[in-house]
Amino acid sequence: AQKITQTQPGMFVQEKEAVTLDCTYDTSDQSYGLFWYKQPSSGEMIFLIYQGSYDEQNATEGRYSLNFQKARKSANLVISASQLGDSAMYFCAMREDTGRRALTFGSGTRLQVQP
Amino acid sequence: GAGVSQSPSNKVTEKGKDVELRCDPISGHTALYWYRQSLGQGLEFLIYFQGNSAPDKSGLPSDRFSAERTGGSVSTLTIQRTQQEDSAVYLCASSLGRTSGKGQYFGPGTRLTVT
């Protein structure tokens, strides 16, 4: 069974600094996708970034990058130049491409950006 | 274009009553998912629809839960004889396909409170 672990329930970062949110996963599948979502206090889940298991390059989307280390089964999210609007819950998720097609989510990390 | 929409945004119901939650996915998205987000359980997969295929109901917690998708578009999640443990935010998501690298796009959710 697949599992996502986020070991940081809460993180603080100063505005304009970079922050890394940790995510490790467990799967026996060779083909899978890894996702990060942001959930602000409004409750909406916002898709941030995707990494495929066969992608050789780390994914980047603007200020977001995914540090993918396949052998270690980690998919950490790096947010550069943090902004106050980045304060939110962040969820790491995985989708196995050969089994259940739904996302399995980690427990989330609450990020607070301080001015 | 329009995102995923859900209605109602909030629903308060008495224990034992039936409720219907509606999801209108992004136009053209063939995959539709229902998830539940509660304090104790985090984000859980409930059910998945892909085109005209039989739905994957493996995440439904009991036979009181059912869902349908009409015409490959709008979906309704029905909870019969609601219980207090059904209180949660019910999230709907859609995607272009089951292995879309662009992730699943979520609606704003329906907050269900069973009294």
Tab-separated table of C-alpha atoms in Angstrom:
chain	number	residue	atom	x	y	z
A	1	ALA	CA	0.000	0.000	0.000
A	2	GLN	CA	1.172	3.481	-0.727
A	3	LYS	CA	1.949	5.919	2.053
A	4	ILE	CA	2.970	9.545	2.273
A	5	THR	CA	4.797	10.937	5.304
A	6	GLN	CA	5.138	14.594	6.153
A	7	THR	CA	7.080	14.883	9.384
A	8	GLN	CA	6.777	18.646	9.891
A	9	PRO	CA	3.374	19.553	11.317
A	10	GLY	CA	4.369	23.232	11.357
A	11	MET	CA	7.095	25.421	9.891
A	12	PHE	CA	8.019	29.074	10.220
A	13	VAL	CA	9.965	31.063	7.645
A	14	GLN	CA	10.912	34.706	7.317
A	15	GLU	CA	9.547	36.606	4.383
A	16	LYS	CA	11.872	36.489	1.333
A	17	GLU	CA	13.704	33.415	2.588
A	18	ALA	CA	13.535	29.915	1.096
A	19	VAL	CA	11.903	27.008	2.887
A	20	THR	CA	11.875	23.247	2.327
A	21	LEU	CA	8.867	21.121	3.200
A	22	ASP	CA	9.677	17.444	3.591
A	23	CYS	CA	7.828	14.537	2.040
A	24	THR	CA	8.733	10.872	1.898
A	25	TYR	CA	6.689	8.174	0.243
A	26	ASP	CA	6.446	4.442	0.060
A	27	THR	CA	5.285	2.467	-2.928
A	28	SER	CA	6.119	-0.753	-4.685
A	29	ASP	CA	5.032	0.638	-8.054
A	30	GLN	CA	7.564	1.766	-10.634
A	31	SER	CA	5.251	4.293	-12.248
A	32	TYR	CA	3.747	6.982	-10.061
A	33	GLY	CA	3.268	10.704	-9.761
A	34	LEU	CA	4.014	13.037	-6.898
A	35	PHE	CA	2.090	16.233	-6.254
A	36	TRP	CA	2.084	19.176	-3.915
A	37	TYR	CA	-1.054	21.098	-3.053
A	38	LYS	CA	-1.555	24.296	-1.071
A	39	GLN	CA	-4.625	24.784	1.097
A	40	PRO	CA	-5.062	28.346	2.402
A	41	SER	CA	-7.477	29.149	5.198
A	42	SER	CA	-10.238	29.513	2.606
A	43	GLY	CA	-10.115	25.724	2.235
A	44	GLU	CA	-9.544	25.388	-1.497
A	45	MET	CA	-6.904	22.874	-2.604
A	46	ILE	CA	-4.542	24.522	-5.088
A	47	PHE	CA	-2.346	22.368	-7.311
A	48	LEU	CA	1.281	23.552	-7.194
A	49	ILE	CA	3.631	21.099	-8.851
A	50	TYR	CA	3.930	17.582	-10.274
A	51	GLN	CA	6.818	15.134	-10.606
A	52	GLY	CA	6.601	11.889	-12.523
A	53	SER	CA	8.605	8.925	-11.314
A	54	TYR	CA	10.403	8.669	-14.641
A	55	ASP	CA	11.175	12.366	-14.918
A	56	GLU	CA	14.918	12.890	-14.760
A	57	GLN	CA	14.762	16.600	-14.080
A	58	ASN	CA	13.337	18.082	-10.914
A	59	ALA	CA	10.058	19.865	-11.555
A	60	THR	CA	9.885	23.640	-11.231
A	61	GLU	CA	6.919	26.004	-11.330
A	62	GLY	CA	7.823	29.606	-10.669
A	63	ARG	CA	8.960	29.889	-7.047
A	64	TYR	CA	8.177	26.224	-6.410
A	65	SER	CA	10.579	23.402	-7.092
A	66	LEU	CA	10.425	19.763	-6.197
A	67	ASN	CA	13.596	18.113	-4.925
A	68	PHE	CA	13.027	14.556	-6.135
A	69	GLN	CA	15.347	11.878	-4.781
A	70	LYS	CA	13.984	8.612	-6.093
A	71	ALA	CA	16.385	6.280	-4.320
A	72	ARG	CA	15.515	7.901	-1.000
A	73	LYS	CA	11.822	8.086	-1.906
A	74	SER	CA	11.643	11.734	-1.047
A	75	ALA	CA	9.892	14.589	-2.838
A	76	ASN	CA	10.557	17.762	-0.896
A	77	LEU	CA	8.955	21.049	-1.892
A	78	VAL	CA	11.190	24.106	-1.986
A	79	ILE	CA	9.570	27.529	-1.929
A	80	SER	CA	11.971	30.330	-2.775
A	81	ALA	CA	11.560	33.961	-1.751
A	82	SER	CA	8.658	33.274	0.620
A	83	GLN	CA	5.746	35.694	0.617
A	84	LEU	CA	3.141	36.355	3.278
A	85	GLY	CA	0.553	34.819	0.963
A	86	ASP	CA	2.410	31.509	1.112
A	87	SER	CA	1.093	30.949	4.648
A	88	ALA	CA	-1.100	27.878	4.320
A	89	MET	CA	-1.282	24.112	4.734
A	90	TYR	CA	0.791	22.178	2.236
A	91	PHE	CA	-0.007	18.600	1.278
A	92	CYS	CA	2.203	16.119	-0.492
A	93	ALA	CA	0.321	13.487	-2.464
A	94	MET	CA	1.044	10.462	-4.623
A	95	ARG	CA	-0.804	8.683	-7.363
A	96	GLU	CA	0.170	5.186	-8.458
A	97	ASP	CA	-0.343	4.907	-12.207
A	98	THR	CA	-1.100	1.189	-12.262
A	99	GLY	CA	-3.417	0.786	-9.327
A	100	ARG	CA	-5.931	3.043	-7.653
A	101	ARG	CA	-5.872	6.249	-9.562
A	102	ALA	CA	-6.749	8.520	-6.690
A	103	LEU	CA	-4.356	10.618	-4.680
A	104	THR	CA	-3.019	9.503	-1.338
A	105	PHE	CA	-2.230	12.500	0.830
A	106	GLY	CA	0.193	13.141	3.649
A	107	SER	CA	-0.946	14.753	6.871
A	108	GLY	CA	0.206	18.182	5.770
A	109	THR	CA	2.581	20.900	6.954
A	110	ARG	CA	1.317	24.265	8.149
A	111	LEU	CA	3.653	26.976	6.891
A	112	GLN	CA	3.641	30.407	8.469
A	113	VAL	CA	5.558	33.197	6.769
A	114	GLN	CA	6.631	35.921	9.148
A	115	PRO	CA	7.250	39.536	8.085
B	1	GLY	CA	-12.485	29.156	-17.699
B	2	ALA	CA	-14.663	27.987	-14.851
B	3	GLY	CA	-13.164	25.736	-12.236
B	4	VAL	CA	-14.741	22.869	-10.338
B	5	SER	CA	-17.881	23.980	-8.554
B	6	GLN	CA	-19.630	22.341	-5.621
B	7	SER	CA	-22.928	22.932	-3.918
B	8	PRO	CA	-23.986	23.609	-1.301
B	9	SER	CA	-20.956	25.231	0.272
B	10	ASN	CA	-22.292	24.430	3.733
B	11	LYS	CA	-24.855	21.896	4.874
B	12	VAL	CA	-26.134	21.322	8.376
B	13	THR	CA	-28.330	18.287	8.811
B	14	GLU	CA	-29.810	16.247	11.599
B	15	LYS	CA	-28.511	12.793	12.345
B	16	GLY	CA	-30.440	10.210	10.357
B	17	LYS	CA	-31.323	12.469	7.438
B	18	ASP	CA	-30.115	11.945	3.863
B	19	VAL	CA	-27.973	14.546	2.106
B	20	GLU	CA	-26.938	15.126	-1.501
B	21	LEU	CA	-23.765	16.942	-2.466
B	22	ARG	CA	-23.203	18.133	-5.990
B	23	CYS	CA	-20.059	18.548	-8.062
B	24	ASP	CA	-19.722	20.189	-11.460
B	25	PRO	CA	-16.285	19.388	-12.908
B	26	ILE	CA	-14.214	21.414	-15.330
B	27	SER	CA	-15.598	21.072	-18.831
B	28	GLY	CA	-13.787	18.381	-20.776
B	29	HIS	CA	-12.348	16.659	-17.744
B	30	THR	CA	-13.111	12.958	-17.963
B	31	ALA	CA	-11.937	11.970	-14.485
B	32	LEU	CA	-13.846	12.966	-11.357
B	33	TYR	CA	-12.947	12.199	-7.754
B	34	TRP	CA	-14.606	12.636	-4.376
B	35	TYR	CA	-12.507	13.046	-1.237
B	36	ARG	CA	-13.348	13.706	2.376
B	37	GLN	CA	-11.298	15.901	4.698
B	38	SER	CA	-11.870	15.536	8.400
B	39	LEU	CA	-9.824	16.457	11.446
B	40	GLY	CA	-9.150	12.940	12.563
B	41	GLN	CA	-8.607	11.272	9.210
B	42	GLY	CA	-6.981	13.864	6.983
B	43	LEU	CA	-7.803	13.655	3.285
B	44	GLU	CA	-9.397	10.373	2.210
B	45	PHE	CA	-10.339	9.114	-1.224
B	46	LEU	CA	-13.976	8.113	-1.585
B	47	ILE	CA	-14.843	7.342	-5.206
B	48	TYR	CA	-13.487	7.850	-8.718
B	49	PHE	CA	-15.226	8.122	-12.098
B	50	GLN	CA	-13.386	7.857	-15.405
B	51	GLY	CA	-15.405	8.415	-18.545
B	52	ASN	CA	-18.022	5.708	-19.002
B	53	SER	CA	-16.138	3.085	-17.004
B	54	ALA	CA	-17.526	1.574	-13.833
B	55	PRO	CA	-16.605	3.798	-10.881
B	56	ASP	CA	-13.933	2.840	-8.372
B	57	LYS	CA	-15.899	2.797	-5.115
B	58	SER	CA	-13.141	1.299	-3.005
B	59	GLY	CA	-12.856	4.334	-0.733
B	60	LEU	CA	-16.492	4.581	0.317
B	61	PRO	CA	-16.594	4.063	4.103
B	62	SER	CA	-19.972	2.347	4.245
B	63	ASP	CA	-22.980	1.388	2.140
B	64	ARG	CA	-24.684	4.581	3.299
B	65	PHE	CA	-22.474	6.401	0.799
B	66	SER	CA	-23.160	6.333	-2.918
B	67	ALA	CA	-22.373	8.505	-5.907
B	68	GLU	CA	-23.376	8.826	-9.494
B	69	ARG	CA	-22.200	10.784	-12.456
B	70	THR	CA	-24.712	11.720	-15.097
B	71	GLY	CA	-23.746	12.224	-18.732
B	72	GLY	CA	-20.062	12.114	-17.880
B	73	SER	CA	-20.283	15.480	-16.199
B	74	VAL	CA	-22.109	16.428	-12.993
B	75	SER	CA	-21.729	14.105	-10.027
B	76	THR	CA	-23.843	13.703	-6.911
B	77	LEU	CA	-22.592	12.162	-3.676
B	78	THR	CA	-25.403	10.883	-1.482
B	79	ILE	CA	-25.080	10.034	2.190
B	80	GLN	CA	-28.029	8.186	3.657
B	81	ARG	CA	-28.966	8.140	7.345
B	82	THR	CA	-26.182	10.581	8.223
B	83	GLN	CA	-24.128	10.032	11.354
B	84	GLN	CA	-22.086	12.534	13.351
B	85	GLU	CA	-18.858	10.949	12.112
B	86	ASP	CA	-19.874	11.952	8.589
B	87	SER	CA	-19.185	15.583	9.509
B	88	ALA	CA	-16.334	16.712	7.268
B	89	VAL	CA	-15.497	18.763	4.211
B	90	TYR	CA	-16.322	16.852	1.038
B	91	LEU	CA	-14.052	17.792	-1.842
B	92	CYS	CA	-14.578	17.067	-5.493
B	93	ALA	CA	-11.743	17.107	-8.017
B	94	SER	CA	-11.471	16.588	-11.755
B	95	SER	CA	-8.665	15.984	-14.193
B	96	LEU	CA	-8.161	15.496	-17.913
B	97	GLY	CA	-7.408	11.822	-17.465
B	98	ARG	CA	-6.395	9.316	-14.876
B	99	THR	CA	-2.690	9.868	-15.358
B	100	SER	CA	-2.749	13.545	-16.151
B	101	GLY	CA	0.465	15.193	-15.105
B	102	LYS	CA	-1.368	18.396	-14.482
B	103	GLY	CA	-2.903	17.035	-11.350
B	104	GLN	CA	-6.404	17.076	-10.094
B	105	TYR	CA	-8.218	20.379	-9.752
B	106	PHE	CA	-10.316	20.709	-6.644
B	107	GLY	CA	-13.551	22.500	-5.975
B	108	PRO	CA	-14.128	24.647	-2.890
B	109	GLY	CA	-15.743	21.790	-0.997
B	110	THR	CA	-18.965	21.255	0.900
B	111	ARG	CA	-18.742	21.509	4.668
B	112	LEU	CA	-21.170	18.979	6.135
B	113	THR	CA	-22.156	19.195	9.777
B	114	VAL	CA	-24.333	16.467	11.247
B	115	THR	CA	-25.990	17.468	14.502
